[in-house]
Coordinates of C-alpha atoms and ligand atoms in Angstrom, one line a residue:
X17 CA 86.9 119.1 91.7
X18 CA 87.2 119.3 95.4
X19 CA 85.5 116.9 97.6
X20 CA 83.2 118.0 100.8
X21 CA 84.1 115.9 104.4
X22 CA 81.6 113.7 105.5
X23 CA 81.8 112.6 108.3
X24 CA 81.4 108.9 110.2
X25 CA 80.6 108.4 113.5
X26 CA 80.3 104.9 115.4
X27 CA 77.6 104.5 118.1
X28 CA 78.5 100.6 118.6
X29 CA 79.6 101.2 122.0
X30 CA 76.8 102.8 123.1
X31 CA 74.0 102.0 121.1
X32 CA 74.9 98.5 119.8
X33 CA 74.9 97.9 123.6
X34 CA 71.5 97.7 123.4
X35 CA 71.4 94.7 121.2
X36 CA 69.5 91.8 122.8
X37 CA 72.3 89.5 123.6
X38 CA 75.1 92.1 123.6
X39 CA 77.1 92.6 126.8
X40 CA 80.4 94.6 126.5
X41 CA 82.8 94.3 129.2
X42 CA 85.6 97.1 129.5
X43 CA 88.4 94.7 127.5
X44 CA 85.5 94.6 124.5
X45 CA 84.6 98.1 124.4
X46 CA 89.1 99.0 124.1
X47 CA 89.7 96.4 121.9
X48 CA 86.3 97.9 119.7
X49 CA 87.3 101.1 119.9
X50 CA 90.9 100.3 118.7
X51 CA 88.9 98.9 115.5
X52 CA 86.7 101.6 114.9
X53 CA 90.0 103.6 114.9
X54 CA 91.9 101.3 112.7
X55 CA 89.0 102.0 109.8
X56 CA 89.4 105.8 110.3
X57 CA 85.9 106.6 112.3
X58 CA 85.8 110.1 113.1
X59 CA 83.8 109.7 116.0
X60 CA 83.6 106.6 118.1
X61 CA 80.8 107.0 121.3
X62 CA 82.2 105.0 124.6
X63 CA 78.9 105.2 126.1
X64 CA 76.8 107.0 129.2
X65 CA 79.7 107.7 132.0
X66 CA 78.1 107.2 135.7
X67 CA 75.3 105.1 134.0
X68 CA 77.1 101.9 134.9
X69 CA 80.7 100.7 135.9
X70 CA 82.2 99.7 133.1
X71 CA 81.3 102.9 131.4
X72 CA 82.4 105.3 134.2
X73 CA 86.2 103.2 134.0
X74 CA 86.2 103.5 130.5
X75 CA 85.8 107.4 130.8
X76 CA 88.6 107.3 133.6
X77 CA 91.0 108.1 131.5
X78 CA 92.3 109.4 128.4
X79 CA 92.6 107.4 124.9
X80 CA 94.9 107.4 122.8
X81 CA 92.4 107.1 119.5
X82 CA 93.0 109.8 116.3
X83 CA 88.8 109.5 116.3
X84 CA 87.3 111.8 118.7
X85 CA 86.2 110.1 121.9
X86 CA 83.1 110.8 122.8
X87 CA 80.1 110.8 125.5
X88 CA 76.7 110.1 125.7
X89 CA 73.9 111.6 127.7
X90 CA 71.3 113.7 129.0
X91 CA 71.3 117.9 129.1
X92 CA 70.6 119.2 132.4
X93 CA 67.1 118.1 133.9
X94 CA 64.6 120.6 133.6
X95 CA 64.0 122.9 137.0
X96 CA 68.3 122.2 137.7
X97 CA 71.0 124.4 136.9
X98 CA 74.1 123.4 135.1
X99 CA 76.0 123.9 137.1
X100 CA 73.4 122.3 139.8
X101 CA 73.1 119.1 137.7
X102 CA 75.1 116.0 139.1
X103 CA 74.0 114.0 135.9
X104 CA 75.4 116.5 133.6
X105 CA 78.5 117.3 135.9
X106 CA 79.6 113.5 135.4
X107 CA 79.4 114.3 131.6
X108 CA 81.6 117.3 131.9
X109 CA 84.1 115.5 133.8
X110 CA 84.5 112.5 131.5
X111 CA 87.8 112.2 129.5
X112 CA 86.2 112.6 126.4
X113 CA 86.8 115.3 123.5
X114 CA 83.5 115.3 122.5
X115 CA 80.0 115.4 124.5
X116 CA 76.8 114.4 122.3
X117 CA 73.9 115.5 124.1
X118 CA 70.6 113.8 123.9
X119 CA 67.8 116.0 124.3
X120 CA 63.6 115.7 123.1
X121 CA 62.7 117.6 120.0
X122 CA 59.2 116.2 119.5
X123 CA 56.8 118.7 122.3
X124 CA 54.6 115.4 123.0
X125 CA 57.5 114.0 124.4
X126 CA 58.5 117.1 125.9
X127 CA 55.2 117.4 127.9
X128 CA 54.4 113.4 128.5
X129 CA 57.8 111.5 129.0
X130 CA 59.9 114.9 130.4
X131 CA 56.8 116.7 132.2
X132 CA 58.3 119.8 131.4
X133 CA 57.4 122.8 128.9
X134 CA 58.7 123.6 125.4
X135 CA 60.6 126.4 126.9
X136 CA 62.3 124.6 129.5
X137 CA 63.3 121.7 127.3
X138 CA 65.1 124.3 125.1
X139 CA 66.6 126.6 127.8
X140 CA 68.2 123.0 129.1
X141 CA 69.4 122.4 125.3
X142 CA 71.1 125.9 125.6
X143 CA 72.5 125.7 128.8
X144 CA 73.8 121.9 128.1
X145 CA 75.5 122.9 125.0
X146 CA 77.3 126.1 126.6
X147 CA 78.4 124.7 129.6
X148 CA 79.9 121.8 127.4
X149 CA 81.6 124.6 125.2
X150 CA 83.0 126.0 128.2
X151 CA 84.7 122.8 129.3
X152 CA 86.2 122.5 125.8
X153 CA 84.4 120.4 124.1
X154 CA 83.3 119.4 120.6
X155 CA 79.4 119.2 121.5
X156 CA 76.9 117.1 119.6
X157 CA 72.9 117.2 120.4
X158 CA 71.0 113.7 119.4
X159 CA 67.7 115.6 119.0
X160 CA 65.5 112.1 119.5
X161 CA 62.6 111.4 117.7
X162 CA 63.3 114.0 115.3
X163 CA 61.3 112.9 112.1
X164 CA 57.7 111.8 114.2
X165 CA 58.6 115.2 116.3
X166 CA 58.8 117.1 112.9
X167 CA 55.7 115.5 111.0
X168 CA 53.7 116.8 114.4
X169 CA 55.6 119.9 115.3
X170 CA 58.0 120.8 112.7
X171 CA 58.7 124.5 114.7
X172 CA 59.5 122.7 117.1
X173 CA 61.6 120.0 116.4
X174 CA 63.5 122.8 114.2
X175 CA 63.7 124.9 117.3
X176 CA 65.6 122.4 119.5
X177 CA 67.9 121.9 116.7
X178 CA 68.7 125.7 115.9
X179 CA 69.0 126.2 120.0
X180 CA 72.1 123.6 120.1
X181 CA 73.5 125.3 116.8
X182 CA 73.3 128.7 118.1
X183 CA 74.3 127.9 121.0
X184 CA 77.7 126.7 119.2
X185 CA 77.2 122.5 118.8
X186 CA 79.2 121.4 116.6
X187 CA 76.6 119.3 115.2
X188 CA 73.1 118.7 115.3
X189 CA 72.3 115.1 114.8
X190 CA 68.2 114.0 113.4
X191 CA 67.8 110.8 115.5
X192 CA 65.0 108.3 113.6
X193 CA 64.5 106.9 116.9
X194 CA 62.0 104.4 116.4
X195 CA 63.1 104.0 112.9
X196 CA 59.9 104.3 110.9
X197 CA 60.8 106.6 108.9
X198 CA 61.3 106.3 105.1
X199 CA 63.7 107.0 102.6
X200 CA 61.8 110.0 100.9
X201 CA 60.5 111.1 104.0
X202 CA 64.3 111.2 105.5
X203 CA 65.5 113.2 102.1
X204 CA 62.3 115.9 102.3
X205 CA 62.7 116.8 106.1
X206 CA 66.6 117.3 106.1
X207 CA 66.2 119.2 103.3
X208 CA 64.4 121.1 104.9
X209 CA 66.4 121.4 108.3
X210 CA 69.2 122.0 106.0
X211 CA 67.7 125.5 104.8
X212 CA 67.8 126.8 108.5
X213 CA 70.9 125.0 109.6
X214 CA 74.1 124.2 107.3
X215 CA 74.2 120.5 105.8
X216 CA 77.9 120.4 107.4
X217 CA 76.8 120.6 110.9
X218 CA 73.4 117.9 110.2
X219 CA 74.1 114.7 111.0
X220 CA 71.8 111.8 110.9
X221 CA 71.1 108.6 113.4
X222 CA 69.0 106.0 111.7
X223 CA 67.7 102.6 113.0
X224 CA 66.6 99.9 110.7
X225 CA 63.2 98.8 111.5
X226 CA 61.5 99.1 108.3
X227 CA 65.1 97.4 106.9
X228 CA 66.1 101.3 105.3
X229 CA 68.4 102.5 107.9
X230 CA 71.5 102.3 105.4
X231 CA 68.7 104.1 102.8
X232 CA 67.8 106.4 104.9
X233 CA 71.8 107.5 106.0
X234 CA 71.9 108.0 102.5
X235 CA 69.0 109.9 101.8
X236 CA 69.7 112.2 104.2
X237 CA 73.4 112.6 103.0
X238 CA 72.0 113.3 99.4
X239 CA 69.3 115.9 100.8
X240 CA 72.9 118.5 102.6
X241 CA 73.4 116.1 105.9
X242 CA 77.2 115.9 106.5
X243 CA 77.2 113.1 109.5
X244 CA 76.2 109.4 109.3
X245 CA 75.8 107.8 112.6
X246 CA 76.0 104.1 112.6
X247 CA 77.3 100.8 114.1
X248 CA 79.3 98.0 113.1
X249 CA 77.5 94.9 111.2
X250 CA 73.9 97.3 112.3
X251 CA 74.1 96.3 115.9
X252 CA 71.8 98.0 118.1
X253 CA 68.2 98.0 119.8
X254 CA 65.6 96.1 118.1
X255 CA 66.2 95.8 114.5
X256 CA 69.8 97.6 114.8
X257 CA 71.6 101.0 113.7
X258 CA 72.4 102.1 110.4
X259 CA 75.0 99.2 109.3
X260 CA 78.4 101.4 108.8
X261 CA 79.9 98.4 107.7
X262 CA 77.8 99.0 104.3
X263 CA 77.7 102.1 104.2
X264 CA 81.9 102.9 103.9
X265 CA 82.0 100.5 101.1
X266 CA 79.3 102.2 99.2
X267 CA 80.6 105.5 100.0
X268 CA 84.5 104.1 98.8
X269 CA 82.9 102.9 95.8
X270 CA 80.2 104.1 94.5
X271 CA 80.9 106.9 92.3
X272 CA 77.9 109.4 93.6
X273 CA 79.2 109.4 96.9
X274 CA 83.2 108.3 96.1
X275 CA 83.5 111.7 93.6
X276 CA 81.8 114.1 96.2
X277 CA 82.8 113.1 99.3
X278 CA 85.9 112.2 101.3
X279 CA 85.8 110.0 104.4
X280 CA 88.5 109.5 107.2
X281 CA 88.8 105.9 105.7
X282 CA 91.3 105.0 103.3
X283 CA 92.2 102.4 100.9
X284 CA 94.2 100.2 102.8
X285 CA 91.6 100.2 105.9
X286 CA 88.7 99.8 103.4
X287 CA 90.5 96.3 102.9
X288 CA 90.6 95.2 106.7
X289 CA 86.6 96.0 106.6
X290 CA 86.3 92.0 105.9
X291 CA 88.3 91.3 108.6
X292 CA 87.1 93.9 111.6
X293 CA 83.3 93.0 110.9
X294 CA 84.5 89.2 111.4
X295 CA 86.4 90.3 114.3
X296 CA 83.9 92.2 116.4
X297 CA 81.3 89.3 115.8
X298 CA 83.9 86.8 116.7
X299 CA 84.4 88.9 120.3
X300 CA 80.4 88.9 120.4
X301 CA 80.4 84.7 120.0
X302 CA 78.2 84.7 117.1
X303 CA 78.7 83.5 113.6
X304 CA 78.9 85.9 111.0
X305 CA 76.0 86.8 108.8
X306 CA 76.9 84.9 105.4
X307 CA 75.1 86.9 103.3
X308 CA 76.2 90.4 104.5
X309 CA 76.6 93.1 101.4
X310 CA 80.6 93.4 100.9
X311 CA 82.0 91.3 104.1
X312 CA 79.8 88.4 104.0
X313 CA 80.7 84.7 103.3
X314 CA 78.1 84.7 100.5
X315 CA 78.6 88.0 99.1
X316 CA 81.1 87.1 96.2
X317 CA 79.9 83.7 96.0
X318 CA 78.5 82.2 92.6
X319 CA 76.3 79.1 92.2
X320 CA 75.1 78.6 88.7
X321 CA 77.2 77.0 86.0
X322 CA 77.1 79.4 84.0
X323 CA 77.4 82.4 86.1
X324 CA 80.5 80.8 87.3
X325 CA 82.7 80.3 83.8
X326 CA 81.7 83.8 82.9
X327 CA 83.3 85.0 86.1
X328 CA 86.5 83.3 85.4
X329 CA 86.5 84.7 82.2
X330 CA 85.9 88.3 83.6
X331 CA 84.6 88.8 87.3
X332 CA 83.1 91.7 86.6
X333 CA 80.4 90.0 84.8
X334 CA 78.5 89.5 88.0
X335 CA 80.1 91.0 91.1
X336 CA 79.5 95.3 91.2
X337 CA 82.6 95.6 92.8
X338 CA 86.2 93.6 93.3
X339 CA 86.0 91.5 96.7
X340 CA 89.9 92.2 97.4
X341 CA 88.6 96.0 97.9
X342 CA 86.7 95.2 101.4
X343 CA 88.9 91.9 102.0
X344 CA 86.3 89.5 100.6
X345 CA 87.0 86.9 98.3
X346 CA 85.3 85.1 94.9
X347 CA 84.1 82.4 95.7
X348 CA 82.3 79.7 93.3
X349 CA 80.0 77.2 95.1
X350 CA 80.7 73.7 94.3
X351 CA 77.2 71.9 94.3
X352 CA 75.1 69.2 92.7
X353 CA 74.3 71.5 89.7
X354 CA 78.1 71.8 89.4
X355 CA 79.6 72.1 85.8
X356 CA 83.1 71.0 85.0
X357 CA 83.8 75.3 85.3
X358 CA 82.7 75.2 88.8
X359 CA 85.3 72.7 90.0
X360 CA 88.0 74.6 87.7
X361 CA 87.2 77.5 89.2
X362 CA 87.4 76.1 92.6
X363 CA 90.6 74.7 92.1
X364 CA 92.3 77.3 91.0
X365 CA 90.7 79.4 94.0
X366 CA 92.2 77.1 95.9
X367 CA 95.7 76.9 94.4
X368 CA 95.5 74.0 92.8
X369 CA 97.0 73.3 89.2
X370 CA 94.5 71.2 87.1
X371 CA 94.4 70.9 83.4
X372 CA 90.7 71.0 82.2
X373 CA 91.4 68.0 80.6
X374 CA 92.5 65.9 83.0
X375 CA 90.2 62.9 84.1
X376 CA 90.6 63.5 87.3
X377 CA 88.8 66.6 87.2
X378 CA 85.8 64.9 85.7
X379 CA 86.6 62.1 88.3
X380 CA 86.2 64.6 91.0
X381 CA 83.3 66.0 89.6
X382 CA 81.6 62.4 90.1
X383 CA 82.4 62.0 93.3
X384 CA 81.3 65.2 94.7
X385 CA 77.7 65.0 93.0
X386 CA 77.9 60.9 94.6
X387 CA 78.7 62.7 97.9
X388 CA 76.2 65.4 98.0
X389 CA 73.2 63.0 96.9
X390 CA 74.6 61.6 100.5
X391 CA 74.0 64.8 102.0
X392 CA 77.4 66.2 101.8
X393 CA 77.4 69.8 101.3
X394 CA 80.4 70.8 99.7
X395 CA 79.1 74.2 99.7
X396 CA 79.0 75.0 103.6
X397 CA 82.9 73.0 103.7
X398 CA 85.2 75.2 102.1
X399 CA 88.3 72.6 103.7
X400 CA 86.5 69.1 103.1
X401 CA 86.2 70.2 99.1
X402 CA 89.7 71.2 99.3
X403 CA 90.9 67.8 100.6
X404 CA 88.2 66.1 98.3
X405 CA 90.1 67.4 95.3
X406 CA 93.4 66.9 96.6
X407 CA 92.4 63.2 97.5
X408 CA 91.4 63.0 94.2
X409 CA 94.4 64.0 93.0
X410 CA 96.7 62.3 94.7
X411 CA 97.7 65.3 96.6
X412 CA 97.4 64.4 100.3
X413 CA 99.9 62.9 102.4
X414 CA 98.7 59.7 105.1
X415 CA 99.9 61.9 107.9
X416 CA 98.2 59.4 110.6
X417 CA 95.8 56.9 111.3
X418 CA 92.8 56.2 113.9
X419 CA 93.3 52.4 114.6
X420 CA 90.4 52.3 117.1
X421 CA 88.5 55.1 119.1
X422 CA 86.1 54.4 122.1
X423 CA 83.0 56.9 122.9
X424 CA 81.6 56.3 126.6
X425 CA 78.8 58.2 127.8
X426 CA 77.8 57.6 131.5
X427 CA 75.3 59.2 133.8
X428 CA 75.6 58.8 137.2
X429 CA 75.2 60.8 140.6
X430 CA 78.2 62.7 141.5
X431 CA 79.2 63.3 145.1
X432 CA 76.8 66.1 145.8
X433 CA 73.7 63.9 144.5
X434 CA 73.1 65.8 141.3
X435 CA 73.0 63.6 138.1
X436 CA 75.2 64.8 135.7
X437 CA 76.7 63.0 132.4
X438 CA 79.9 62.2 132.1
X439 CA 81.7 61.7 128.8
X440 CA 85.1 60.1 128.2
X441 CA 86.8 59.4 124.3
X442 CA 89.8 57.2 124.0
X443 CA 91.5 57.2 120.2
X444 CA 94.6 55.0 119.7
X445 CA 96.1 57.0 116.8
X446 CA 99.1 55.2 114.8
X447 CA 101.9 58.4 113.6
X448 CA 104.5 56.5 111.5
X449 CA 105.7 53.4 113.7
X450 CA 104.4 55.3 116.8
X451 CA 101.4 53.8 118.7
X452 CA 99.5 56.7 120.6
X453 CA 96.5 56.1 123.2
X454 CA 95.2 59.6 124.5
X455 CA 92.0 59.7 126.5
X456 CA 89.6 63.1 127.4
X457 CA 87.0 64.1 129.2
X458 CA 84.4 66.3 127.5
X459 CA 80.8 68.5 127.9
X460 CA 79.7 65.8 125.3
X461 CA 80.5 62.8 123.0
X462 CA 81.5 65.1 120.4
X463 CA 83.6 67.4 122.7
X464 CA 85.5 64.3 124.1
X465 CA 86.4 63.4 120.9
X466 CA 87.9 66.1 119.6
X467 CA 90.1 66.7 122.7
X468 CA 91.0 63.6 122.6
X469 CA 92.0 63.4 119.3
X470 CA 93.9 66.9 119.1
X471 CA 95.5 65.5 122.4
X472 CA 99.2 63.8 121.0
X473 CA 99.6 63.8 117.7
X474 CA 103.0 63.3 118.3
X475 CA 105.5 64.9 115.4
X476 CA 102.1 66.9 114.2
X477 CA 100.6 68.0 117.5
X478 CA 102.7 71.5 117.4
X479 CA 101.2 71.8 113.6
X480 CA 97.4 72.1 115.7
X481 CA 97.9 73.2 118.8
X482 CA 96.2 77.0 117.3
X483 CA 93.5 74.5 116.0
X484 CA 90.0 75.3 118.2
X485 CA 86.4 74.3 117.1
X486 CA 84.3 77.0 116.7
X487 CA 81.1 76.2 115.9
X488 CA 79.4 72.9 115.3
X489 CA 75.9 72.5 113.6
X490 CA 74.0 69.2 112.9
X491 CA 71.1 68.6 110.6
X492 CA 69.2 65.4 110.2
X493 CA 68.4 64.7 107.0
X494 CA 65.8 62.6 105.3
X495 CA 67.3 60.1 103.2
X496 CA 65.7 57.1 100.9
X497 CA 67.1 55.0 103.2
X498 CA 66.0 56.6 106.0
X499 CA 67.6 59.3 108.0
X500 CA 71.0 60.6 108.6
X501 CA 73.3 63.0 110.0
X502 CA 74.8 66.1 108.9
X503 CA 77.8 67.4 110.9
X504 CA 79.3 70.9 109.8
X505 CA 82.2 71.7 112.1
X506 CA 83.9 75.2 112.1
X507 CA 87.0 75.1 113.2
X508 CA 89.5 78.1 114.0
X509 CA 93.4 78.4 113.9
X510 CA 96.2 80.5 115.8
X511 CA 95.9 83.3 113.0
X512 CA 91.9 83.4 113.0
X513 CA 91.7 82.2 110.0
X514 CA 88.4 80.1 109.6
X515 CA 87.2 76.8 107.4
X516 CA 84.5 74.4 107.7
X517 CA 84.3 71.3 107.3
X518 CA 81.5 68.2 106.8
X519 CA 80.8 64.7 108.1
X520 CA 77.7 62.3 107.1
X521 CA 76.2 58.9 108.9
X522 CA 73.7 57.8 110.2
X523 CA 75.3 58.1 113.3
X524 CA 76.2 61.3 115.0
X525 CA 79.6 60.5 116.4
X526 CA 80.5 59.1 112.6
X527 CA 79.8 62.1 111.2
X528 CA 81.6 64.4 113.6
X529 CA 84.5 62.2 113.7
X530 CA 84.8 62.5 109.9
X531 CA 84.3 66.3 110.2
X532 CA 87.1 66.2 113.2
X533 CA 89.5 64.2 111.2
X534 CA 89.3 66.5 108.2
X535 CA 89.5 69.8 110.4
X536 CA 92.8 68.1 111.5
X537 CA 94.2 66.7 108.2
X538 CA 93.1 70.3 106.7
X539 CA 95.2 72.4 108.8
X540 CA 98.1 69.9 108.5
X541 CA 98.0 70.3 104.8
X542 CA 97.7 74.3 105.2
X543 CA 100.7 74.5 107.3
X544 CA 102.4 72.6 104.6
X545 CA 103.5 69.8 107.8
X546 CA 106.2 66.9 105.9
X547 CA 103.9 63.6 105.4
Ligands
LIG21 ZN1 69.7 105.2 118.5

């Protein structure tokens, strides 16, 4: 049976730069759109050329992406010309092959925000679209606020859609702009725009705030539209776009939408998914959302005992599809209601031989239920449980040893007058018969530390020079002994490859220096360094 195009277009460039917290410099918004591309987006938006600098530079010049490139902005103001419209002239001249139009459909709007009339709006959705057409462009119209426009005014919401399909637009997108709309409301009103214009020219733009813009991208697929607009990981105003980063999967997947449709991304790009939604929040500096559907941290990850020895039995007792699809992988927590299976499981995750058997394994077992009633959390350190187990089984080479380290913090008027705080780590590190001293400055005790530690390592320091620490989060926790410190420390190396790992003490610098050290010892072991 042959399978209908459907058709993805990103709007993370344009809309996602609306995120609170988002800024994308030029280097961001190349290095995005070279994603986007790599996962077979048919349409990726740069943004509003002549609305700011960085967007008029990016539509400079030409790009060399297979998607279409395209820009964003207004038709012609009403009472101009086109060809009287230096707004709409900036459009024209971008290097883009594709021009999506934004234009009013609801007649409130039309009347209040535009001050114009009905007519007007759609004589400059007409003229927009042709003088696009004329330039030799694939044209889009964004008809915003479609679905509130439609439940006051549905002639006339239809109207400014059929003018930019008549008038040759390639496609006619229903914006949910302020994303109240719901699922069954989505699927009845593009079925209804899909009677006047063809389901493979609808598109539809969805945000999330009632938490259904993935829903509703898909209701209005299943009711003719042909489009999905969306962004990666949802970014975007508010509560964020339609998440396209959920949506390919279930489309890939799922048979409903896998049997009918065909999308521009294939097999081997549907496995880098993992990787690009770690990517672009990696560029954005924020940690990725664990328990994202298909790419998240969490999303193949089982707790229970008894959840867990079914999966390794057969995983697909509880996943609904195969992790290695997106570039995710099975994961089994490790965790004080840990079985014996767990820890198995783990292991061989990990690559590392155990017979079930073995008293070790029950040995290891101990110690990490000992541990976690310390406040250890084997879960959130992926690395320390890997060096637990190899520890425990005799597994991990005495690469080097901290003899002494020295934490100073000092604060004190600089030359200016200001009071700032000064912090300075000394670590005397013993590497076979060598005796090392390195000292560092840092932001903080913790910062110092690390520095100074990763300074000379001598025969191992080329083994972490990729090493970085990306993120470092502390908890205090309440103890029966009163309380004490939780250190999780992220840490990052030359290949982007992540692992946490976890340090606890009463005292703060303990616990980071134990998290430090078995960042260190972690990668050492990864990069299979000789002991
Ligand atoms: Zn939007």
């Amino acid at each position: 049976m042959a399978r209908e195009r459907l058709y993805l277009f990103d709007t993370t460039l344009r809309d996602g730069a609306q995120t609170n917290g988002v800024d994308f410099t030029l280097a961001d918004k190349l290095a995005i759109a070279g994603m986007l591309d790599e996962l077979g987006i048919d349409y990726v938006e740069g943004g509003y050329p002549g609305a700011n600098p960085t967007d008029t530079e990016l539509f400079s010049q030409d790009h060399k992406l297979k998607a279409a490139f395209t820009a964003f902005g207004m038709t012609r103001r009403p009472g101009r010309s086109a060809s009287n419209d230096p707004g709409l002239a900036v459009l024209l001249d971008a290097h883009a092959d594709a021009i999506c139009f934004v234009a009013k459909s609801w007649d409130y709007h039309v009347r209040v925000a535009l001050g114009t009339t009905d007519e007007e709006n759609l004589a400059s959705i007409r003229d927009s679209v042709r003088a696009a057409k004329a330039r030799g462009k694939e044209v889009l119209l964004d008809c915003e606020h479609f679905f509130d426009g439609y439940k006051a005014n549905p002639d006339y919401a239809l109207a400014c859609a059929k003018a930019a399909y008549d008038e040759g637009a390639r496609w006619v997108v229903l914006c949910d702009t302020n994303g109240g709309t719901l699922p069954h409301e989505v699927e009845e009103i593009v079925a209804k725009v899909c009677k006047v214009i063809p389901g493979g020219h609808v598109g539809i733009h969805a945000h999330n705030d009632t938490e259904q813009a993935v829903a509703n991208s898909f209701a209005a697929v299943r009711a003719g539209a042909r489009q999905i607009q969306g962004t990666l990981n949802g970014l975007g105003e508010r509560c964020g776009n339609a998440n396209l980063v959920s949506i390919i999967p279930t489309l890939k997947l799922k048979p409903e939408y896998a049997e009918a449709f065909d999308i521009g991304t294939s097999d081997a790009a549907l496995k880098k998914l993992s990787h690009i939604s770690h990517a672009l929040d990696e560029r954005l500096n924020r940690a990725p959302n664990r328990h994202a559907p298909y790419v998240g941290e969490s999303a193949f990850a089982t707790k229970a005992g008894i959840h867990a020895s079914a999966i390794v039995k057969d995983p697909a007792t509880y996943e609904h599809v195969a992790p290695e699809i997106v570039g995710n992988k099975r994961k089994v927590l490790v965790s004080e209601q840990a079985g014996k299976s767990n820890v198995l499981a783990e292991l061989e995750r990990i690559g590392i031989k155990a017979d079930k058997d073995d008293p070790r394994v029950g040995r290891l077992l101990d110690i990490v239920k000992e541990r976690e009633a310390l406040g250890y959390a084997y879960e959130a350190a992926d690395a320390s449980f890997d060096l637990l187990a190899r520890r425990t089984l005799g597994k991990v080479p005495a690469y080097f040893d901290v003899t002494q380290f020295d934490v100073n913090v000092e604060q004190r008027e600089n030359a200016k007058g200001e009071r700032v705080t000064v912090t300075l780590a000394v670590v005397k590190v013993k590497v076979g018969d060598d005796n090392m001293i390195s000292a560092a400055e840092g932001n903080g005790p913790v910062n110092a530390l690390d520095l100074a530690l990763r300074k000379d390592l001598g025969k191992y320091q080329k083994y972490i020079d990729g090493l970085k620490l990306v993120d470092f989060r502390v908890r205090i926790l309440n103890g029966g002994t009163g309380a004490v410190t939780r250190v999780l420390i992220e840490s990052e190396d030359e290949a982007g490859e992540r692992w946490t790992t976890v340090g606890v003490s009463p005292n703060i610098i303990d616990a980071s220096f134990q998290a430090l050290m078995d960042s260190i010892i972690f990668k050492l072991v990864k990069s299979g360094a000789p002991a």
